[in-house]
Every structure is written in structure tokens, then in C-alpha cells.
Amino acid sequence: MDRVINLDNAAATPLHPDVKKRMIDYLETTYANPSSQHSLGDLAAEALDIAREQVAALVGAEPREIVFGSGGTESINHAIKGVAFAKRDKGKHIITSNIEHNAVLRTLRALRLMDWRVTSLDVDEYGLVDPQAVAEAITDETVLITVMHANNEIGTVEPIAEIGAVARERKIVFHTDAVASAGLVPLDVKAMNVDLLSLAANQFYGPSGAGALYVKRGTALWPLLDGGVQEQNKRAGTQNMLGIVGLGVAAEIARAEMDKRAEHTRGLKGRMAAGLKKGIEHLIFNGHPEKCLPHLLSVSVGFIEGESMMIMLDEDGVAVTTRSACAAGALQASHVLLGIGLDFADAQGTLVFTFSPENTEADVDYVVEKLPPIVERLREMSPLYKK
Amino acid sequence: MDRVINLDNAAATPLHPDVKKRMIDYLETTYANPSSQHSLGDLAAEALDIAREQVAALVGAEPREIVFGSGGTESINHAIKGVAFAKRDKGKHIITSNIEHNAVLRTLRALRLMDWRVTSLDVDEYGLVDPQAVAEAITDETVLITVMHANNEIGTVEPIAEIGAVARERKIVFHTDAVASAGLVPLDVKAMNVDLLSLAANQFYGPSGAGALYVKRGTALWPLLDGGVQEQNKRAGTQNMLGIVGLGVAAEIARAEMDKRAEHTRGLKGRMAAGLKKGIEHLIFNGHPEKCLPHLLSVSVGFIEGESMMIMLDEDGVAVTTRSACAAGALQASHVLLGIGLDFADAQGTLVFTFSPENTEADVDYVVEKLPPIVERLREMSPLYKK
């Protein structure tokens, strides 16, 4: 494992050493159920309270507005289905964008099959949603607007505060999927005018299987998981204590180290872009050049397939992806890349690098050295390519 | 912590030492996403395969029939809502029993609000569901039968194979909530004639936050969590790898040690029942005397409140509960105890002991010594009690 250069940190960030330490400590000392009313339960309940404060602080929320769950996908499903079901008598229209994560898209697809109607908005060449288009899509039946904070494939950061202002003015519940950005860039639920925000620990050096949904006080929302009285009756089920403890610590560290991390990864991203540009012809860099995540670089390499590059880089000890891990195995071209106007061939030739604080300039230089000959070999075999 | 005698193992079993060891080992060495297509992902994918085989073996299923999730509540919600939504055009009638866990009851309550109809069957004084009553409740609209395998408050084990035979004959999907019993007593999904079975790791010395749903091949089921292609498109979201690894090891150990554990806890249960009977008057032992979980003892103590006993035992260093931890804080009398015919007062005076392999005869003897004077003191203060 030591020799793999991980440039696919969005799939799974390694645990921060302090997160790991706290999780092992919790594993070794505590096992109780935070809902138990005897003293054994108190220890777990305290750990839960601390984590809730840590996560709330990360997004500018009150601790009681944080609902823990099993990850980004659960929080997104909870937000969308929870509002849809709670408001089903008011109306069945939802507004979203064309470049959302599958957790949003497929949740909406399921609702469509149950008679909800969905307006999915076009984005511009950078992947930006136009707040004015959101305003124009609103009808009397609209009960929810869901637009991601930052795109997980191209890194573009959406004008959430502006969309939120539209939603607030029209009194429509607004959810943002911030899974790709929470813990990586500053978030403030009040400034963003959101009612619901989804996040996941495994995007900021916490564990997989733990996430949270911010629920603004007073938001009508059905549980996704019905049952016990956990999480203030908003999410039933005995909590994944170990994951939540890790999520809390990861949130606290992310808040403290955010600027430093962003500066470091932004430097690597720039170095990679410059290096690749120098060594490879016919590149397209995807996403907005400024309104973007600091640690994500998406590049489409003309005339060849991303998967072939990925496999050959893997043989050279570099982990990188062609798209989100959640979509791996789904053999279609990325709807995000098609959504920003790439043609099918360029979309298929895309690599996504996500950098972590553990990556170094040497990692970047290694890829800048290894990738051009790989591209050259693949292009030699490509029927599409002519020098 | 050392001095607390935990007799509330159903709320949170301590991790088996080997489970803890494997989880710490995983935490320290692996972090990747099993969906990633590069080598880093392979390590996680292998760990996932192993856990899937271990859990499948626990219930007599094929590995591909196991869908991992965040615990018992999620699996139950997935099973019930998943079938209801998938079959909504066929019919909207569901059959259940009066003594199900809140994860079943409240899921059905939510569906009721969306126009499903539910028939909830009475149970006898032991908590047994009558398979004939299930057969009689079936209509042309019935799409699902959901009856728990063993009750989590009184320990009664239901005639699942017989109910399953009815369901199979009438071609109706059958789910059993086996959260209270999986890992504790032998289960075989084929012999039980079930299509869906829910289980959770934290009932058999595995971690909280990890569970599984057995889905018989060919069962029509919508995802509860829509999104990525994980778990063969049945449950989206990056898996809680640490929890699943723990669940797998816990399942393997449970299978190997089941008989020994059951014998040990059955001995403690008998010793506790005999000891309490000797020291305290006006006791009712709840649940079926033979068709029952080996490790669970429910006893109603006349004229006083369970909560007061719980608090006083807690002061003496004994953790015990009045009902399931999931319902703690819900201030109603137990629907299970009312369902088997207890009056309100007796229901409120109930303690549930759940024993683990770590408990000893000395633990039991300590409670048998401490509880009678507690009961006496509380009865002296009780307006209901006259010697």
C-alpha cells in the first residue's frame, strides 16, 4: 500500500491520524447505546453530543439541527423524500439541475415513478446553475429545490446563496447536496439560505458510513428511517457511534485546517494542470476556473478512454478515477460532462484527480512524467487520433 | 466502567474481542472505497466479499442475497417500504402483528398516511401470532406480510416457517424482522420460507451502525437509499466498511459459538427467574416459556414502576432496561406488553434482562440480592400496594 499515490481522495480519504486515534480509543473503551437510560448509556450519549456540536460548528448550525445518518446518500435521500412526502398534499413539483449526483438524480427518478414531477435545469459550460432559471421554474406546485453546492466530478461551486434567496422569497424548501464540499471549503447554512444540507465524513478524512443532514428548525420533513426515537425522532436506528465520533473529530480538524489544506491542494492542482498541459496536446480542463473546489482537477484527454489511462496509471502505482466511485460500473458517459456540453468522446476520456494534504509535489511530478507516454501509446492505438 | 454489570445486552452488546481486533486492524491498514476501480479499491472490495459470505452463512443465504446497510432499522424500512413501493400497482394492503418493533410499526404508520392499508393481528398471551389468522387476513390487495422472528421485549419466537408457508402458498412477499434473534439462535431463510429478513450486528457482539437485509433472489424491491450502484443497485451509498467488517466477523463467531452462548445465557436466565421468584412476590414472567430467546428475561413486578427499579439498580452498578432502548423516552406503556394482555400498571412495572456470554452467575446472584429490598422500598412508597 505504501507505494500507491492516491489521487482519488474523493472516493475515500485516508483517516486523519487524530480521527483514527479517537475512533480506536472509542472502540476500546465504550460500547453502550446512547439511548439507554442507565449510566452505561450516558457515556455514549456524551460522545454523541460532542460530535453533534463539532458538526454543527462546521456549517454554522445549531447542534439540534444536525441529524446523523449513514452517509451522504442517506442524507440526500432523507432530505428529498422527506420533504416530498411531508408536502405531498401541497404539491408534487421539484426543481433540480442536470448535473446532480446520482443520489439526487435517482431519488428523483424514484419519486417520478410515484407521480412527482421534476424540472431539471440546464447548466452553462462551467456547470453553473442560473438562479434566475430556478426562479422561472417555480410553480404553485413546487415544494422543493435541490441544487448541489459543489459538483463532485468537475468541482464547480454553485451560486447557492442566490438560489437560496429565490427559494426563501418564494417560501420553498431548499436542499443543497454539499457532500463534495463540506469540510473542504467554508460553509454557513445561514449565509447560504438553505433549509437542508447534506454532508459526509469520508470527504474530509473521516470514516465512510457516517454523514449528517442539517435540518433548519421548523422544516417539515418525514423520516427516511422510521422506528425508534433517536435523533429527535428524525432518524430512527441505533447510531453508528464509531463513525459519528470519527465524523465529529474530522469536522473539528477540517475547520481548523481548512485554509491550510486548501492552499496546499490548490497548489498541487495548479502544478498538475500546468504539467499536463505542457506534456499532452488536446486537453480540456472541466469546471469553472475560479468558482471551484480547491482540490479537484477534471481533465478530458482527446481521442482516448479514461478507463485505459486509469488502468495504466494504476499499474504505475497511481490511483485516479474517471468519475465518482459511486458511478463506477455504470457504463454510461458522465451526465455531468455531457451536461456542460462535452461530446461523448471527450467525456469518455476524462480523469478526475482529487488531492489531499498528504499528496506532495513529487506525486504530481510523477504523474506529469508518467501520463504523457501513456497517452501517446493509447493514441497510437486509437482509430480516432491522427497526428 | 469495570464495575457495571451489564444486563442490558440487547441495547448494546460489547464487541467480541476478535471483532474489536479485526476492526482496529482494518482501521489501521485499509481505507479505500470498495467501488473504486483501481488497486486501492480492491482491498476494500475483498473485505466486503468476505463479510458478505460470513453474513450469508449465518442465515443460510447466498452471498449475493445479502444487502448491507446501517442497521436493523434501515433493513426493516428497506424491506417494508421497498416492497410497498415496488408493488404499489398490485395492491396496498400489508399484514403485520400487534407486537412488532417500532421500526416496523412506524414504517407502517408512515405508509398508512400515504394510503396503504394495514391489518395488525392480535397475539395470544405469550405473544404468539396465529398462522391461520394471517391466512384469513389475506386479500387480493395484500402485497406484504411482515412478522418478527422473535420479540425484543418478551423474547417469544414466532412460528415463522408456518406463516412463511402461508405466504408462499398465496404468493405474497414475506419479511421477518430477525433483529432480536439473528446471531443468537439458528436461522435458515429457506426453512423459514422468508423472502426478506432483517438483522443487525449490535445484537451479537458486533458494532452498532451495521446490519443486513436478506433479499431472496427475484424479490421485487425498491431501494430505500437511491443513488450509486453499490450493493448490486439495491442500496446506494459508500459502505460503512469498518462496521461491515465487524458485522462479518461477529456473524462468523456467532455461528461457531451459538450453542455454547445459548446454553450459558439460558442457565443465567433460569437462575435469575428462580432467584427473583424466591425473593419477590407478585411477579409475572412474560413471553412463551419454551418458544423464546435463550438470553432474554422479561419480568413484571406488581405495584411499582420499572423505571424506578432501573434507576436504583443503576445506582448499585447494574444496567438493565424497562424496554427496548429505541423506545426509551417514549413515555407510553409498551405496546408489546399491552398486546399480550398485561394491564397498564403491570406493563409499567417491567424489567427486561438480556444476558451475554460475559455475564456470570455472580452477576445474577448480585441482582437477586439487590432487587428484593429495592422492590420492598418502592412498594412501601406505592399507593397501590397493600401487604
Short mmCIF file of N, CA and C in Angstrom, two decimals, chain A residues 25-92:
data_model
loop_
_atom_site.label_atom_id
_atom_site.label_comp_id
_atom_site.label_asym_id
_atom_site.label_seq_id
_atom_site.Cartn_x
_atom_site.Cartn_y
_atom_site.Cartn_z
N ASP A 25 -9.70 4.65 20.25
CA ASP A 25 -9.94 4.88 21.67
C ASP A 25 -11.39 4.58 22.02
N TYR A 26 -12.31 5.04 21.18
CA TYR A 26 -13.73 4.79 21.44
C TYR A 26 -14.03 3.29 21.36
N LEU A 27 -13.48 2.66 20.34
CA LEU A 27 -13.67 1.22 20.15
C LEU A 27 -13.22 0.44 21.38
N GLU A 28 -12.13 0.90 21.99
CA GLU A 28 -11.56 0.13 23.10
C GLU A 28 -12.24 0.40 24.42
N THR A 29 -12.96 1.53 24.52
CA THR A 29 -13.45 1.89 25.86
C THR A 29 -14.97 1.94 25.98
N THR A 30 -15.69 2.21 24.91
CA THR A 30 -17.13 2.47 25.05
C THR A 30 -17.89 1.59 24.08
N TYR A 31 -19.02 1.09 24.50
CA TYR A 31 -19.81 0.34 23.54
C TYR A 31 -21.29 0.58 23.71
N ALA A 32 -21.67 1.40 24.66
CA ALA A 32 -23.09 1.45 25.02
C ALA A 32 -23.94 2.15 23.97
N ASN A 33 -25.23 2.07 24.20
CA ASN A 33 -26.24 2.66 23.33
C ASN A 33 -26.61 4.02 23.91
N PRO A 34 -26.46 5.09 23.14
CA PRO A 34 -26.72 6.41 23.70
C PRO A 34 -28.17 6.62 24.12
N SER A 35 -29.07 5.76 23.66
CA SER A 35 -30.48 5.90 24.06
C SER A 35 -30.77 5.21 25.39
N SER A 36 -29.85 4.39 25.87
CA SER A 36 -30.10 3.70 27.14
C SER A 36 -30.20 4.71 28.27
N GLN A 37 -31.05 4.38 29.26
CA GLN A 37 -31.26 5.36 30.32
C GLN A 37 -30.41 5.09 31.55
N HIS A 38 -29.61 4.04 31.51
CA HIS A 38 -28.71 3.77 32.64
C HIS A 38 -27.35 4.40 32.37
N SER A 39 -26.44 4.32 33.37
CA SER A 39 -25.16 5.04 33.27
C SER A 39 -24.31 4.61 32.09
N LEU A 40 -24.39 3.33 31.72
CA LEU A 40 -23.60 2.89 30.56
C LEU A 40 -23.95 3.74 29.34
N GLY A 41 -25.23 4.05 29.21
CA GLY A 41 -25.68 4.83 28.07
C GLY A 41 -25.18 6.26 28.09
N ASP A 42 -24.97 6.80 29.30
CA ASP A 42 -24.57 8.21 29.41
C ASP A 42 -23.25 8.50 28.68
N LEU A 43 -22.32 7.55 28.78
CA LEU A 43 -21.02 7.77 28.13
C LEU A 43 -21.17 7.93 26.62
N ALA A 44 -22.01 7.08 26.06
CA ALA A 44 -22.23 7.15 24.61
C ALA A 44 -22.99 8.43 24.26
N ALA A 45 -23.96 8.78 25.10
CA ALA A 45 -24.75 9.99 24.83
C ALA A 45 -23.86 11.23 24.84
N GLU A 46 -22.89 11.25 25.74
CA GLU A 46 -21.96 12.39 25.78
C GLU A 46 -21.11 12.47 24.51
N ALA A 47 -20.65 11.33 24.07
CA ALA A 47 -19.84 11.29 22.84
C ALA A 47 -20.67 11.79 21.65
N LEU A 48 -21.94 11.43 21.66
CA LEU A 48 -22.84 11.85 20.59
C LEU A 48 -23.03 13.37 20.62
N ASP A 49 -23.20 13.93 21.81
CA ASP A 49 -23.37 15.38 21.97
C ASP A 49 -22.16 16.14 21.44
N ILE A 50 -20.99 15.64 21.79
CA ILE A 50 -19.76 16.32 21.35
C ILE A 50 -19.68 16.32 19.82
N ALA A 51 -19.93 15.17 19.22
CA ALA A 51 -19.87 15.08 17.76
C ALA A 51 -20.89 16.01 17.11
N ARG A 52 -22.05 16.12 17.74
CA ARG A 52 -23.10 16.96 17.16
C ARG A 52 -22.67 18.43 17.18
N GLU A 53 -22.01 18.83 18.26
CA GLU A 53 -21.51 20.20 18.33
C GLU A 53 -20.42 20.43 17.27
N GLN A 54 -19.56 19.45 17.11
CA GLN A 54 -18.46 19.60 16.14
C GLN A 54 -18.99 19.74 14.72
N VAL A 55 -19.98 18.95 14.38
CA VAL A 55 -20.51 19.01 13.01
C VAL A 55 -21.31 20.29 12.80
N ALA A 56 -22.08 20.66 13.83
CA ALA A 56 -22.85 21.91 13.73
C ALA A 56 -21.92 23.09 13.47
N ALA A 57 -20.80 23.11 14.18
CA ALA A 57 -19.85 24.23 14.05
C ALA A 57 -19.27 24.30 12.63
N LEU A 58 -19.14 23.14 11.99
CA LEU A 58 -18.56 23.12 10.64
C LEU A 58 -19.41 23.87 9.63
N VAL A 59 -20.73 23.89 9.85
CA VAL A 59 -21.63 24.50 8.86
C VAL A 59 -22.42 25.67 9.42
N GLY A 60 -22.09 26.11 10.62
CA GLY A 60 -22.78 27.26 11.20
C GLY A 60 -24.20 26.97 11.66
N ALA A 61 -24.45 25.75 12.10
CA ALA A 61 -25.79 25.35 12.55
C ALA A 61 -25.84 25.23 14.07
N GLU A 62 -27.06 25.06 14.59
CA GLU A 62 -27.24 24.69 16.00
C GLU A 62 -27.07 23.17 16.09
N PRO A 63 -26.50 22.68 17.20
CA PRO A 63 -26.35 21.21 17.33
C PRO A 63 -27.66 20.45 17.12
N ARG A 64 -28.77 21.01 17.61
CA ARG A 64 -30.02 20.26 17.47
C ARG A 64 -30.54 20.23 16.03
N GLU A 65 -29.91 20.99 15.16
CA GLU A 65 -30.31 20.96 13.74
C GLU A 65 -29.54 19.90 12.94
N ILE A 66 -28.67 19.17 13.62
CA ILE A 66 -27.86 18.15 12.95
C ILE A 66 -28.46 16.76 13.17
N VAL A 67 -28.76 16.06 12.10
CA VAL A 67 -29.28 14.70 12.17
C VAL A 67 -28.23 13.76 11.60
N PHE A 68 -27.73 12.85 12.44
CA PHE A 68 -26.71 11.93 11.97
C PHE A 68 -27.32 10.78 11.17
N GLY A 69 -26.59 10.32 10.18
CA GLY A 69 -27.04 9.19 9.36
C GLY A 69 -25.84 8.44 8.81
N SER A 70 -26.11 7.56 7.86
CA SER A 70 -25.07 6.63 7.41
C SER A 70 -24.21 7.17 6.27
N GLY A 71 -24.38 8.44 5.91
CA GLY A 71 -23.51 8.99 4.87
C GLY A 71 -24.24 9.97 3.98
N GLY A 72 -23.54 10.42 2.96
CA GLY A 72 -24.11 11.42 2.07
C GLY A 72 -25.37 10.95 1.37
N THR A 73 -25.35 9.74 0.89
CA THR A 73 -26.51 9.23 0.16
C THR A 73 -27.76 9.20 1.03
N GLU A 74 -27.60 8.73 2.26
CA GLU A 74 -28.77 8.70 3.15
C GLU A 74 -29.29 10.10 3.41
N SER A 75 -28.39 11.04 3.69
CA SER A 75 -28.83 12.40 3.99
C SER A 75 -29.58 13.00 2.80
N ILE A 76 -29.08 12.75 1.61
CA ILE A 76 -29.73 13.28 0.40
C ILE A 76 -31.10 12.64 0.20
N ASN A 77 -31.17 11.33 0.33
CA ASN A 77 -32.46 10.65 0.22
C ASN A 77 -33.43 11.15 1.28
N HIS A 78 -32.92 11.32 2.49
CA HIS A 78 -33.76 11.80 3.59
C HIS A 78 -34.32 13.19 3.27
N ALA A 79 -33.45 14.07 2.82
CA ALA A 79 -33.87 15.44 2.53
C ALA A 79 -34.95 15.46 1.45
N ILE A 80 -34.68 14.79 0.35
CA ILE A 80 -35.58 14.89 -0.81
C ILE A 80 -36.88 14.13 -0.58
N LYS A 81 -36.77 12.86 -0.19
CA LYS A 81 -38.00 12.09 0.04
C LYS A 81 -38.73 12.63 1.26
N GLY A 82 -37.97 13.08 2.25
CA GLY A 82 -38.59 13.59 3.47
C GLY A 82 -39.46 14.81 3.22
N VAL A 83 -38.97 15.72 2.39
CA VAL A 83 -39.77 16.91 2.05
C VAL A 83 -40.92 16.51 1.10
N ALA A 84 -40.62 15.68 0.12
CA ALA A 84 -41.65 15.29 -0.85
C ALA A 84 -42.84 14.65 -0.14
N PHE A 85 -42.56 13.71 0.77
CA PHE A 85 -43.65 13.02 1.46
C PHE A 85 -44.37 13.96 2.42
N ALA A 86 -43.62 14.79 3.11
CA ALA A 86 -44.25 15.70 4.08
C ALA A 86 -45.15 16.72 3.40
N LYS A 87 -44.78 17.10 2.20
CA LYS A 87 -45.51 18.17 1.50
C LYS A 87 -46.38 17.64 0.37
N ARG A 88 -46.62 16.35 0.34
CA ARG A 88 -47.30 15.74 -0.81
C ARG A 88 -48.69 16.32 -1.06
N ASP A 89 -49.31 16.85 0.00
CA ASP A 89 -50.64 17.43 -0.21
C ASP A 89 -50.58 18.86 -0.73
N LYS A 90 -49.42 19.48 -0.55
CA LYS A 90 -49.28 20.85 -1.03
C LYS A 90 -48.99 20.88 -2.54
N GLY A 91 -48.15 19.93 -2.97
CA GLY A 91 -47.79 19.89 -4.38
C GLY A 91 -46.74 18.83 -4.62
N LYS A 92 -46.53 18.49 -5.88
CA LYS A 92 -45.59 17.42 -6.20
C LYS A 92 -44.60 17.83 -7.28
#
